[in-house]
Structure formats: C-alpha cells, structure tokens
Amino acid sequence: MTPNKEDYLKAIYKLGGLNELVNNKKIAETLQVAPASVTEMLGKMKREELIHYEPYKGTYLTDKGMHAAISLVRGHRLWEVFLMRHLGYSWSEAHEDAELLEHITPARLTSRLDNFLNYPAYCPHGSAIPHPDGQVDLVPMQTLNLLPVGVNSHVRRVTEEKELLDYLQENGIVIGSSICIIGMAAYEGPLTLDLEGRRVQISYKAACQIYVDQTEGL
Ligand SMILES: [Zn+2]
C-alpha cells in the first residue's frame, strides 16, 4: 500500500514542517517511497494549498495543512489511549489500528473522544497529544543510550514501530518506569538495566529508540 496524502501530512508535521523547511529526501526516507513519488505528491499537495513547496529547498505546512496534520495526529494518539485503556490492546496493536482509524475520524469524534478520555496529555507510547490549536507540552528528553551509567531516570517515550514495541513490552518496559543503566557492553553491545528493581538486558539498538528524562546539566 502506498502512503496517501494524509501520511505525507503527518510525516511533514513530525519532521518539523510546522516552522521549518523539510527536504524531500527526509520525507522519502520516512515514508519509504521513491523520491519521484514524493515530488509528485508534493505537487498535488501544493495545488491543494496544504503545503508551501520550494524546489530544491523543501516543504512546510500551510495553515490548512497544519490543521489537517494536527487533527490526524490527535486522532491517532487519542485512539491509542482508548484502545489500550478500554479494549485491552497491546502497545503495538494500538499503534497499528490507530493508523487505520486516524484516516476516518471526523473532528467531532476526535473531540468527543478527547472529552471521554479526560483530555490525556500523552499517547501510550509517550508522544504528546497536541491541543486542538496545535500547542504541545514538550519535555526535554534524551535517548537511553546517552544516559550515563549509574544515573537514575524514567522512560518517557518510545518510537512507535511494531517490532520494537513488542520487544519492549516483552521486557516489561512501560512509560514512567524508573530505569538506570548498570552496565554497557563494549562496541554497542547490550545494556544491562535496573528497571524498577529488576535486572533486564536490552539491545543497544533498542536503547536508541527509548527516550528518558534529560540528564541535568547536559
Ligand atoms: Zn502512540
């Protein structure tokens, strides 16, 4: 399945296209499509006034594009909260089905869902849910692999990718877990963690996709 226009809007939003130019290469990488497909879709989106497109420089969202992207991201993250809280979904299942639901969720349903869930600030994977006007509450974070050994921190966000989510959930990692690196094997080898008093080992690759509180003074 090729990504549709809404996936492009979300990708540009996540790559910072609210206030800076995002280049085509990054969009192609994110969506895993050929550069030619990106150029074609951006042409369409420009004609529909969803983006400003400067050839050879990049793209950013117009007001219209920004509102559309925000409502998609809100829909996605609110559905994830709903699916996990009320239907017993796993971390990866919630993300998978939210990908589908976000495309068919009218604004009225998003706002009722928000109200029903009592205005959650984060999705179950720790990503901030933007307010309807696009404001987000940003907390400074760093990836776990950069946390110095022996320093206590907390898991705040994880990258939303199916295999990673299943792997982390199997290891008992949840948002808010207290975490401390006990040891780090040489040459990007596995990390030994103290996770809520339990000893857990995870790969270096996974540690690069786990975000923890920013270490003070860094
Ligand atoms: Zn999520």
Coordinates of C-alpha atoms and ligand atoms in Angstrom, one line a residue:
M1 CA 0.0 0.0 0.0
T2 CA 1.4 3.4 -0.9
P3 CA 1.1 6.1 1.7
N4 CA -1.6 8.6 1.0
K5 CA -1.7 12.3 1.3
E6 CA -2.6 12.2 5.0
D7 CA 0.5 10.1 5.7
Y8 CA 2.6 12.8 3.9
L9 CA 1.0 15.5 6.0
K10 CA 1.8 13.6 9.2
A11 CA 5.4 12.9 8.1
I12 CA 6.0 16.6 7.3
Y13 CA 4.5 17.6 10.6
K14 CA 6.7 15.1 12.6
L15 CA 9.8 16.2 10.7
G16 CA 9.3 19.7 11.9
G17 CA 7.3 21.2 8.9
L18 CA 5.3 23.5 11.2
N19 CA 8.1 26.1 11.2
E20 CA 11.0 24.8 9.1
L21 CA 11.6 23.5 5.6
V22 CA 11.6 19.7 5.4
N23 CA 13.6 18.3 2.4
N24 CA 12.2 15.6 0.0
K25 CA 14.9 13.1 0.9
K26 CA 13.7 13.0 4.6
I27 CA 10.1 12.6 3.5
A28 CA 11.1 9.8 1.2
E29 CA 13.1 8.0 3.9
T30 CA 10.3 8.4 6.5
L31 CA 7.6 7.0 4.2
Q32 CA 9.9 4.6 2.5
V33 CA 9.0 5.6 -1.0
A34 CA 10.9 6.6 -4.1
P35 CA 11.9 10.3 -4.4
A36 CA 9.9 10.6 -7.6
S37 CA 6.7 9.7 -5.8
V38 CA 7.4 12.3 -3.2
T39 CA 7.9 15.0 -5.9
E40 CA 4.6 14.0 -7.5
M41 CA 2.6 14.0 -4.3
L42 CA 4.1 17.3 -3.1
G43 CA 3.0 18.9 -6.4
K44 CA -0.6 17.8 -5.7
M45 CA -0.5 19.0 -2.1
K46 CA 0.8 22.4 -3.2
R47 CA -2.1 22.8 -5.7
E48 CA -4.4 22.0 -2.8
E49 CA -2.7 24.6 -0.7
L50 CA -1.7 22.1 2.0
I51 CA 2.0 23.0 1.8
H52 CA 4.4 25.6 0.6
Y53 CA 6.9 23.9 -1.7
E54 CA 10.2 25.5 -2.7
P55 CA 12.0 23.4 -5.3
Y56 CA 15.4 22.1 -4.2
K57 CA 14.8 23.5 -0.7
G58 CA 11.9 21.8 0.8
T59 CA 8.4 21.9 2.2
Y60 CA 6.5 23.4 5.1
L61 CA 2.8 23.2 6.0
T62 CA 0.3 26.0 5.3
D63 CA -2.3 26.8 7.9
K64 CA -4.7 24.5 6.2
G65 CA -2.1 21.7 6.1
M66 CA -1.1 22.3 9.7
H67 CA -4.7 21.9 10.9
A68 CA -5.2 18.7 8.9
A69 CA -1.9 17.3 10.2
I70 CA -2.8 18.2 13.8
S71 CA -6.2 16.6 13.6
L72 CA -4.6 13.4 12.2
V73 CA -2.0 13.2 15.0
R74 CA -4.6 14.0 17.6
G75 CA -6.9 11.3 16.3
H76 CA -4.1 8.7 16.1
R77 CA -2.9 9.3 19.7
L78 CA -6.3 9.6 21.3
W79 CA -7.4 6.3 19.6
E80 CA -4.3 4.6 21.0
V81 CA -5.3 5.7 24.5
F82 CA -8.8 4.4 24.0
L83 CA -7.7 1.1 22.6
M84 CA -5.3 0.4 25.4
R85 CA -7.4 1.7 28.2
H86 CA -10.7 0.2 27.2
L87 CA -10.2 -2.6 24.7
G88 CA -7.0 -4.3 26.2
Y89 CA -4.8 -3.7 23.1
S90 CA -1.1 -4.2 23.3
W91 CA 1.4 -1.4 22.6
S92 CA 1.9 -2.4 19.0
E93 CA -1.7 -3.3 18.3
A94 CA -2.9 0.1 19.5
H95 CA -0.5 1.8 17.1
E96 CA -1.4 -0.4 14.2
D97 CA -5.2 0.1 14.4
A98 CA -4.8 3.8 15.2
E99 CA -3.0 4.1 11.9
L100 CA -6.3 3.0 10.2
L101 CA -8.7 4.9 12.5
E102 CA -7.0 8.2 12.2
H103 CA -8.0 8.4 8.5
I104 CA -11.7 8.1 9.1
T105 CA -12.1 10.1 12.3
P106 CA -14.1 13.3 11.9
A107 CA -13.3 16.3 14.1
R108 CA -16.5 15.8 16.1
L109 CA -15.5 12.3 17.1
T110 CA -11.9 13.3 18.0
S111 CA -13.2 16.0 20.4
R112 CA -15.8 13.6 22.0
L113 CA -13.0 11.0 22.4
D114 CA -10.8 13.6 24.0
N115 CA -13.5 14.5 26.4
F116 CA -14.4 10.9 27.1
L117 CA -10.8 10.1 27.9
N118 CA -10.5 13.2 30.1
Y119 CA -8.0 15.1 27.9
P120 CA -4.9 12.9 28.1
A121 CA -1.6 14.7 27.5
Y122 CA 0.3 11.7 26.1
C123 CA -0.4 8.7 24.0
P124 CA 0.5 5.3 25.5
H125 CA 3.9 5.5 23.8
G126 CA 4.7 8.8 25.4
S127 CA 4.2 11.2 22.5
A128 CA 2.5 14.4 23.4
I129 CA -1.1 14.8 22.1
P130 CA -1.3 18.3 20.6
H131 CA -4.0 20.6 21.8
P132 CA -6.6 21.4 19.1
D133 CA -4.7 24.6 18.3
G134 CA -1.5 22.6 17.8
Q135 CA 0.2 23.5 21.1
V136 CA 2.2 20.7 22.5
D137 CA 3.7 20.3 26.0
L138 CA 7.3 19.4 25.3
V139 CA 9.6 17.9 27.9
P140 CA 13.3 17.7 27.4
M141 CA 14.4 14.1 26.7
Q142 CA 17.4 12.1 25.6
T143 CA 17.8 8.6 24.2
L144 CA 18.6 5.9 26.8
N145 CA 22.0 5.0 25.1
L146 CA 23.2 8.5 26.1
L147 CA 22.3 8.2 29.8
P148 CA 25.4 7.9 31.9
V149 CA 25.9 4.6 33.7
G150 CA 24.6 4.7 37.3
V151 CA 22.2 7.7 36.8
N152 CA 18.5 7.2 37.6
S153 CA 16.0 8.3 35.0
H154 CA 12.5 7.5 33.8
V155 CA 11.2 6.2 30.5
R156 CA 9.2 9.0 28.8
R157 CA 8.7 7.9 25.2
V158 CA 9.4 5.1 22.8
T159 CA 9.5 5.1 19.0
E160 CA 6.3 3.7 17.5
E161 CA 7.4 0.7 15.5
K162 CA 5.8 -2.7 15.8
E163 CA 8.8 -4.9 16.4
L164 CA 10.3 -2.5 18.9
L165 CA 7.1 -2.1 20.8
D166 CA 6.6 -5.9 21.1
Y167 CA 10.2 -6.3 22.2
L168 CA 10.0 -3.6 24.8
Q169 CA 6.6 -4.8 26.1
E170 CA 8.0 -8.3 26.5
N171 CA 10.8 -6.8 28.6
G172 CA 8.3 -5.1 30.8
I173 CA 9.3 -1.5 29.8
V174 CA 6.4 1.0 30.2
I175 CA 6.2 4.7 30.1
G176 CA 7.1 6.1 33.5
S177 CA 9.3 3.1 34.5
S178 CA 12.3 4.0 36.6
I179 CA 15.4 3.0 34.8
C180 CA 19.2 3.0 35.4
I181 CA 22.0 1.6 33.3
I182 CA 24.1 -0.8 35.3
G183 CA 26.4 -1.9 32.5
M184 CA 27.0 -1.3 28.9
A185 CA 28.9 -3.9 26.8
A186 CA 31.7 -2.7 24.5
Y187 CA 31.2 -1.9 20.9
E188 CA 27.4 -1.0 21.1
G189 CA 26.7 -4.3 22.8
P190 CA 23.7 -4.9 25.1
L191 CA 22.8 -2.7 28.0
T192 CA 22.1 -4.2 31.4
L193 CA 19.4 -2.2 33.2
D194 CA 17.9 -1.8 36.6
L195 CA 14.2 -1.5 35.7
E196 CA 12.0 -0.9 38.7
G197 CA 14.4 -3.1 40.8
R198 CA 14.5 -5.9 38.2
R199 CA 17.6 -6.7 36.1
V200 CA 16.8 -6.5 32.4
Q201 CA 19.0 -6.7 29.3
I202 CA 18.2 -4.9 26.1
S203 CA 20.0 -4.3 22.8
Y204 CA 21.8 -1.1 22.1
K205 CA 19.6 -0.6 19.0
A206 CA 16.5 -0.6 21.2
A207 CA 18.2 1.8 23.7
C208 CA 18.5 4.3 20.8
Q209 CA 14.7 4.3 20.5
I210 CA 13.8 4.8 24.2
Y211 CA 13.6 8.4 25.4
V212 CA 14.3 9.2 29.1
D213 CA 14.4 12.4 31.1
Q214 CA 17.2 14.7 30.0
T215 CA 20.1 14.4 32.4
E216 CA 20.5 17.5 34.5
G217 CA 23.4 19.8 33.5
L218 CA 23.6 18.4 30.0
Ligands
ZN1 ZN 1.4 6.4 20.2

